[in-house]
Amino acid sequence: QAQLVESGGGLVQPGGSLRLSCAASGSIFNIAAMGWYRQASGKQRELVAANANGGTTNYADSVKGRFTISGDNAKKNTVYLQMNSLKSEDTAVYYCYADGQGSDDGWRRYWGQGTQVTVSS
């Protein structure tokens, strides 16, 4: 069974920083991309940042210049999201995802359980 475990969320003041981590384990293979979505209360889930194994990254306009996504070059199953200059509008539950193959060789997107990020003074 595939599992994505996130960590690093919490409460931070505006202008502060947090670093989220996500590690994939279990029956997930050949991970092609990992990234982060977020969902604020009463809003739709939106893509925050994506990182493909080839090194291509993609960011939401609202986080460009403030957030940085990176992967673990050795492990290939871990993704990080460094969040700087946080704003109140960044408050949301952040979900990690991984696109990979399962034990049945089928390709699918796997999701983490989510981690709360709250930006407030």
Short mmCIF file of N, CA and C in Angstrom, two decimals:
data_model
loop_
_atom_site.label_atom_id
_atom_site.label_comp_id
_atom_site.label_asym_id
_atom_site.label_seq_id
_atom_site.Cartn_x
_atom_site.Cartn_y
_atom_site.Cartn_z
N GLN A 1 0.85 -1.19 0.00
CA GLN A 1 0.00 0.00 0.00
C GLN A 1 0.89 1.24 0.00
N ALA A 2 0.58 2.18 -0.90
CA ALA A 2 1.37 3.41 -0.98
C ALA A 2 0.96 4.37 0.12
N GLN A 3 1.93 5.13 0.58
CA GLN A 3 1.66 6.09 1.65
C GLN A 3 2.52 7.33 1.43
N LEU A 4 1.91 8.50 1.61
CA LEU A 4 2.64 9.76 1.58
C LEU A 4 2.48 10.39 2.96
N VAL A 5 3.59 10.70 3.59
CA VAL A 5 3.57 11.27 4.93
C VAL A 5 4.15 12.67 4.89
N GLU A 6 3.34 13.63 5.32
CA GLU A 6 3.74 15.03 5.32
C GLU A 6 4.13 15.46 6.74
N SER A 7 4.98 16.47 6.81
CA SER A 7 5.34 17.06 8.09
C SER A 7 5.76 18.50 7.87
N GLY A 8 5.79 19.27 8.94
CA GLY A 8 6.32 20.62 8.87
C GLY A 8 5.30 21.73 8.96
N GLY A 9 4.02 21.41 8.99
CA GLY A 9 3.02 22.46 9.10
C GLY A 9 3.00 23.05 10.51
N GLY A 10 2.22 24.11 10.66
CA GLY A 10 2.10 24.73 11.98
C GLY A 10 1.62 26.16 11.89
N LEU A 11 1.80 26.86 13.00
CA LEU A 11 1.40 28.26 13.12
C LEU A 11 2.62 29.14 12.99
N VAL A 12 2.53 30.16 12.15
CA VAL A 12 3.65 31.08 11.95
C VAL A 12 3.10 32.48 11.77
N GLN A 13 3.88 33.47 12.16
CA GLN A 13 3.46 34.86 12.00
C GLN A 13 3.66 35.32 10.56
N PRO A 14 2.90 36.31 10.14
CA PRO A 14 3.12 36.87 8.79
C PRO A 14 4.57 37.29 8.61
N GLY A 15 5.10 36.96 7.43
CA GLY A 15 6.50 37.24 7.15
C GLY A 15 7.44 36.12 7.53
N GLY A 16 6.93 35.14 8.24
CA GLY A 16 7.75 34.02 8.69
C GLY A 16 7.93 32.95 7.63
N SER A 17 8.58 31.87 8.03
CA SER A 17 8.90 30.78 7.11
C SER A 17 8.52 29.43 7.72
N LEU A 18 8.21 28.50 6.82
CA LEU A 18 7.99 27.11 7.19
C LEU A 18 8.54 26.23 6.08
N ARG A 19 8.90 25.03 6.45
CA ARG A 19 9.36 24.06 5.46
C ARG A 19 8.54 22.79 5.61
N LEU A 20 7.84 22.43 4.53
CA LEU A 20 7.06 21.21 4.51
C LEU A 20 7.88 20.09 3.87
N SER A 21 7.69 18.88 4.39
CA SER A 21 8.34 17.70 3.82
C SER A 21 7.29 16.65 3.52
N CYS A 22 7.56 15.85 2.52
CA CYS A 22 6.65 14.75 2.16
C CYS A 22 7.50 13.59 1.66
N ALA A 23 7.27 12.42 2.23
CA ALA A 23 8.00 11.22 1.82
C ALA A 23 7.02 10.14 1.40
N ALA A 24 7.28 9.55 0.25
CA ALA A 24 6.44 8.46 -0.26
C ALA A 24 7.08 7.13 0.10
N SER A 25 6.24 6.17 0.44
CA SER A 25 6.75 4.83 0.77
C SER A 25 5.71 3.80 0.39
N GLY A 26 6.11 2.53 0.48
CA GLY A 26 5.19 1.45 0.16
C GLY A 26 5.13 1.16 -1.33
N SER A 27 3.97 0.73 -1.79
CA SER A 27 3.81 0.25 -3.16
C SER A 27 3.58 1.39 -4.15
N ILE A 28 4.57 2.21 -4.31
CA ILE A 28 4.54 3.26 -5.33
C ILE A 28 5.92 3.29 -5.97
N PHE A 29 5.95 3.22 -7.31
CA PHE A 29 7.19 3.06 -8.03
C PHE A 29 7.28 4.07 -9.16
N ASN A 30 8.51 4.26 -9.61
CA ASN A 30 8.77 5.12 -10.77
C ASN A 30 8.05 6.46 -10.65
N ILE A 31 8.25 7.11 -9.54
CA ILE A 31 7.60 8.39 -9.32
C ILE A 31 8.07 9.40 -10.35
N ALA A 32 7.13 9.96 -11.10
CA ALA A 32 7.46 10.89 -12.17
C ALA A 32 7.41 12.34 -11.70
N ALA A 33 6.59 12.61 -10.72
CA ALA A 33 6.46 13.98 -10.25
C ALA A 33 5.88 13.97 -8.84
N MET A 34 6.25 14.97 -8.08
CA MET A 34 5.66 15.20 -6.75
C MET A 34 5.40 16.69 -6.61
N GLY A 35 4.47 17.03 -5.76
CA GLY A 35 4.17 18.44 -5.58
C GLY A 35 3.20 18.67 -4.44
N TRP A 36 2.69 19.90 -4.42
CA TRP A 36 1.82 20.32 -3.33
C TRP A 36 0.59 21.06 -3.87
N TYR A 37 -0.54 20.74 -3.29
CA TYR A 37 -1.76 21.51 -3.46
C TYR A 37 -2.11 22.09 -2.08
N ARG A 38 -3.01 23.04 -2.09
CA ARG A 38 -3.54 23.54 -0.83
C ARG A 38 -5.03 23.83 -0.97
N GLN A 39 -5.70 23.79 0.17
CA GLN A 39 -7.13 24.08 0.18
C GLN A 39 -7.45 24.93 1.40
N ALA A 40 -7.84 26.15 1.14
CA ALA A 40 -8.27 27.04 2.21
C ALA A 40 -9.74 26.79 2.51
N SER A 41 -10.15 27.17 3.70
CA SER A 41 -11.53 26.94 4.12
C SER A 41 -12.50 27.61 3.15
N GLY A 42 -13.44 26.84 2.63
CA GLY A 42 -14.44 27.37 1.73
C GLY A 42 -13.99 27.58 0.30
N LYS A 43 -12.77 27.14 -0.01
CA LYS A 43 -12.24 27.33 -1.36
C LYS A 43 -11.87 25.99 -1.99
N GLN A 44 -11.67 26.02 -3.31
CA GLN A 44 -11.28 24.81 -4.02
C GLN A 44 -9.79 24.54 -3.81
N ARG A 45 -9.44 23.27 -3.94
CA ARG A 45 -8.03 22.90 -3.87
C ARG A 45 -7.31 23.48 -5.06
N GLU A 46 -6.12 24.04 -4.83
CA GLU A 46 -5.33 24.64 -5.91
C GLU A 46 -3.90 24.15 -5.88
N LEU A 47 -3.30 24.09 -7.06
CA LEU A 47 -1.90 23.69 -7.17
C LEU A 47 -1.02 24.81 -6.62
N VAL A 48 -0.08 24.45 -5.77
CA VAL A 48 0.89 25.40 -5.23
C VAL A 48 2.21 25.29 -5.99
N ALA A 49 2.74 24.08 -6.07
CA ALA A 49 4.03 23.87 -6.73
C ALA A 49 4.16 22.42 -7.13
N ALA A 50 4.88 22.19 -8.22
CA ALA A 50 5.09 20.84 -8.73
C ALA A 50 6.55 20.68 -9.11
N ASN A 51 7.04 19.46 -8.95
CA ASN A 51 8.43 19.16 -9.26
C ASN A 51 8.49 17.84 -9.99
N ALA A 52 8.90 17.87 -11.26
CA ALA A 52 9.05 16.65 -12.04
C ALA A 52 10.47 16.12 -11.88
N ASN A 53 10.64 14.82 -12.04
CA ASN A 53 11.94 14.21 -11.83
C ASN A 53 13.00 14.74 -12.79
N GLY A 54 12.56 15.26 -13.93
CA GLY A 54 13.50 15.84 -14.86
C GLY A 54 14.01 17.21 -14.43
N GLY A 55 13.47 17.73 -13.32
CA GLY A 55 13.92 19.01 -12.80
C GLY A 55 12.98 20.16 -13.10
N THR A 56 11.95 19.92 -13.86
CA THR A 56 11.00 20.98 -14.19
C THR A 56 10.15 21.32 -12.98
N THR A 57 10.03 22.60 -12.69
CA THR A 57 9.19 23.05 -11.58
C THR A 57 8.12 24.00 -12.09
N ASN A 58 7.04 24.06 -11.34
CA ASN A 58 5.91 24.90 -11.71
C ASN A 58 5.31 25.46 -10.43
N TYR A 59 4.96 26.75 -10.45
CA TYR A 59 4.43 27.41 -9.26
C TYR A 59 3.15 28.18 -9.59
N ALA A 60 2.28 28.26 -8.59
CA ALA A 60 1.14 29.18 -8.70
C ALA A 60 1.67 30.60 -8.68
N ASP A 61 1.03 31.48 -9.41
CA ASP A 61 1.48 32.87 -9.48
C ASP A 61 1.54 33.50 -8.09
N SER A 62 0.63 33.10 -7.23
CA SER A 62 0.54 33.72 -5.91
C SER A 62 1.71 33.39 -4.99
N VAL A 63 2.50 32.38 -5.34
CA VAL A 63 3.62 31.98 -4.47
C VAL A 63 4.98 32.15 -5.14
N LYS A 64 5.00 32.54 -6.40
CA LYS A 64 6.28 32.71 -7.10
C LYS A 64 7.14 33.74 -6.38
N GLY A 65 8.43 33.39 -6.22
CA GLY A 65 9.35 34.27 -5.54
C GLY A 65 9.36 34.12 -4.03
N ARG A 66 8.37 33.40 -3.49
CA ARG A 66 8.30 33.19 -2.04
C ARG A 66 8.47 31.72 -1.67
N PHE A 67 7.94 30.82 -2.49
CA PHE A 67 8.01 29.38 -2.21
C PHE A 67 9.01 28.72 -3.15
N THR A 68 9.67 27.69 -2.63
CA THR A 68 10.60 26.91 -3.45
C THR A 68 10.35 25.43 -3.21
N ILE A 69 10.13 24.71 -4.30
CA ILE A 69 9.95 23.27 -4.22
C ILE A 69 11.25 22.59 -4.62
N SER A 70 11.57 21.50 -3.94
CA SER A 70 12.78 20.76 -4.27
C SER A 70 12.57 19.30 -3.92
N GLY A 71 13.39 18.47 -4.56
CA GLY A 71 13.32 17.04 -4.30
C GLY A 71 14.62 16.54 -3.72
N ASP A 72 14.58 15.35 -3.15
CA ASP A 72 15.79 14.72 -2.63
C ASP A 72 16.42 13.91 -3.76
N ASN A 73 17.55 14.38 -4.26
CA ASN A 73 18.16 13.74 -5.43
C ASN A 73 18.55 12.29 -5.16
N ALA A 74 18.85 11.98 -3.93
CA ALA A 74 19.26 10.61 -3.62
C ALA A 74 18.06 9.69 -3.46
N LYS A 75 17.03 10.16 -2.80
CA LYS A 75 15.91 9.30 -2.46
C LYS A 75 14.86 9.22 -3.56
N LYS A 76 14.68 10.29 -4.33
CA LYS A 76 13.71 10.32 -5.43
C LYS A 76 12.28 10.13 -4.99
N ASN A 77 12.03 10.02 -3.69
CA ASN A 77 10.65 9.83 -3.23
C ASN A 77 10.26 10.86 -2.18
N THR A 78 11.00 11.96 -2.12
CA THR A 78 10.79 12.98 -1.11
C THR A 78 10.72 14.34 -1.78
N VAL A 79 9.82 15.17 -1.30
CA VAL A 79 9.69 16.52 -1.83
C VAL A 79 9.56 17.49 -0.66
N TYR A 80 10.12 18.67 -0.86
CA TYR A 80 10.09 19.71 0.16
C TYR A 80 9.45 20.97 -0.42
N LEU A 81 8.86 21.75 0.45
CA LEU A 81 8.33 23.05 0.06
C LEU A 81 8.80 24.08 1.08
N GLN A 82 9.75 24.91 0.67
CA GLN A 82 10.23 25.98 1.52
C GLN A 82 9.34 27.19 1.29
N MET A 83 8.70 27.65 2.35
CA MET A 83 7.75 28.76 2.24
C MET A 83 8.28 29.95 3.03
N ASN A 84 8.59 31.03 2.33
CA ASN A 84 9.10 32.25 2.95
C ASN A 84 8.11 33.39 2.77
N SER A 85 8.30 34.43 3.54
CA SER A 85 7.44 35.62 3.45
C SER A 85 5.97 35.24 3.46
N LEU A 86 5.60 34.41 4.40
CA LEU A 86 4.23 33.89 4.44
C LEU A 86 3.23 34.99 4.73
N LYS A 87 2.07 34.84 4.12
CA LYS A 87 0.98 35.80 4.26
C LYS A 87 -0.25 35.09 4.83
N SER A 88 -1.17 35.86 5.34
CA SER A 88 -2.38 35.26 5.92
C SER A 88 -3.13 34.44 4.87
N GLU A 89 -3.06 34.89 3.62
CA GLU A 89 -3.77 34.17 2.56
C GLU A 89 -3.13 32.84 2.20
N ASP A 90 -1.98 32.54 2.77
CA ASP A 90 -1.36 31.22 2.58
C ASP A 90 -1.93 30.19 3.55
N THR A 91 -2.75 30.63 4.48
CA THR A 91 -3.37 29.71 5.43
C THR A 91 -4.24 28.70 4.70
N ALA A 92 -3.96 27.44 4.92
CA ALA A 92 -4.68 26.37 4.23
C ALA A 92 -4.18 25.02 4.73
N VAL A 93 -4.87 23.98 4.31
CA VAL A 93 -4.33 22.62 4.47
C VAL A 93 -3.54 22.32 3.21
N TYR A 94 -2.32 21.90 3.40
CA TYR A 94 -1.42 21.60 2.28
C TYR A 94 -1.33 20.09 2.09
N TYR A 95 -1.56 19.67 0.84
CA TYR A 95 -1.57 18.25 0.50
C TYR A 95 -0.42 17.94 -0.46
N CYS A 96 0.32 16.93 -0.12
CA CYS A 96 1.37 16.43 -0.99
C CYS A 96 0.77 15.41 -1.96
N TYR A 97 1.32 15.34 -3.17
CA TYR A 97 0.90 14.29 -4.10
C TYR A 97 2.13 13.71 -4.79
N ALA A 98 1.94 12.50 -5.31
CA ALA A 98 2.99 11.84 -6.10
C ALA A 98 2.33 11.10 -7.25
N ASP A 99 2.86 11.28 -8.44
CA ASP A 99 2.39 10.56 -9.62
C ASP A 99 3.32 9.39 -9.87
N GLY A 100 2.80 8.18 -9.77
CA GLY A 100 3.66 7.02 -9.93
C GLY A 100 2.87 5.77 -10.24
N GLN A 101 3.58 4.65 -10.31
CA GLN A 101 2.96 3.36 -10.60
C GLN A 101 2.70 2.58 -9.32
N GLY A 102 1.55 1.92 -9.27
CA GLY A 102 1.25 1.05 -8.15
C GLY A 102 1.72 -0.36 -8.42
N SER A 103 1.41 -1.25 -7.50
CA SER A 103 1.83 -2.64 -7.63
C SER A 103 1.15 -3.34 -8.80
N ASP A 104 0.07 -2.78 -9.31
CA ASP A 104 -0.62 -3.33 -10.49
C ASP A 104 -0.12 -2.70 -11.78
N ASP A 105 0.96 -1.94 -11.70
CA ASP A 105 1.57 -1.24 -12.84
C ASP A 105 0.73 -0.08 -13.37
N GLY A 106 -0.40 0.17 -12.72
CA GLY A 106 -1.23 1.29 -13.15
C GLY A 106 -0.68 2.61 -12.63
N TRP A 107 -0.79 3.64 -13.47
CA TRP A 107 -0.34 4.98 -13.08
C TRP A 107 -1.49 5.71 -12.41
N ARG A 108 -1.17 6.39 -11.32
CA ARG A 108 -2.19 7.17 -10.63
C ARG A 108 -1.53 8.23 -9.78
N ARG A 109 -2.37 9.12 -9.26
CA ARG A 109 -1.90 10.16 -8.34
C ARG A 109 -2.24 9.73 -6.91
N TYR A 110 -1.23 9.75 -6.08
CA TYR A 110 -1.39 9.42 -4.68
C TYR A 110 -1.37 10.71 -3.85
N TRP A 111 -2.10 10.71 -2.75
CA TRP A 111 -2.23 11.90 -1.92
C TRP A 111 -1.82 11.63 -0.48
N GLY A 112 -1.26 12.66 0.14
CA GLY A 112 -1.02 12.64 1.56
C GLY A 112 -2.26 13.03 2.33
N GLN A 113 -2.16 13.00 3.64
CA GLN A 113 -3.32 13.26 4.49
C GLN A 113 -3.54 14.75 4.73
N GLY A 114 -2.56 15.55 4.40
CA GLY A 114 -2.68 17.00 4.57
C GLY A 114 -2.04 17.49 5.86
N THR A 115 -1.49 18.70 5.79
CA THR A 115 -0.91 19.32 6.97
C THR A 115 -1.36 20.78 7.02
N GLN A 116 -1.76 21.22 8.19
CA GLN A 116 -2.32 22.56 8.34
C GLN A 116 -1.21 23.59 8.44
N VAL A 117 -1.33 24.65 7.67
CA VAL A 117 -0.46 25.82 7.77
C VAL A 117 -1.33 27.01 8.11
N THR A 118 -1.03 27.66 9.21
CA THR A 118 -1.79 28.82 9.65
C THR A 118 -0.85 30.00 9.80
N VAL A 119 -1.15 31.08 9.08
CA VAL A 119 -0.33 32.29 9.15
C VAL A 119 -1.17 33.36 9.86
N SER A 120 -0.74 33.70 11.05
CA SER A 120 -1.53 34.62 11.86
C SER A 120 -0.65 35.26 12.93
N SER A 121 -0.97 36.52 13.26
CA SER A 121 -0.25 37.18 14.33
C SER A 121 -0.98 37.00 15.66
#
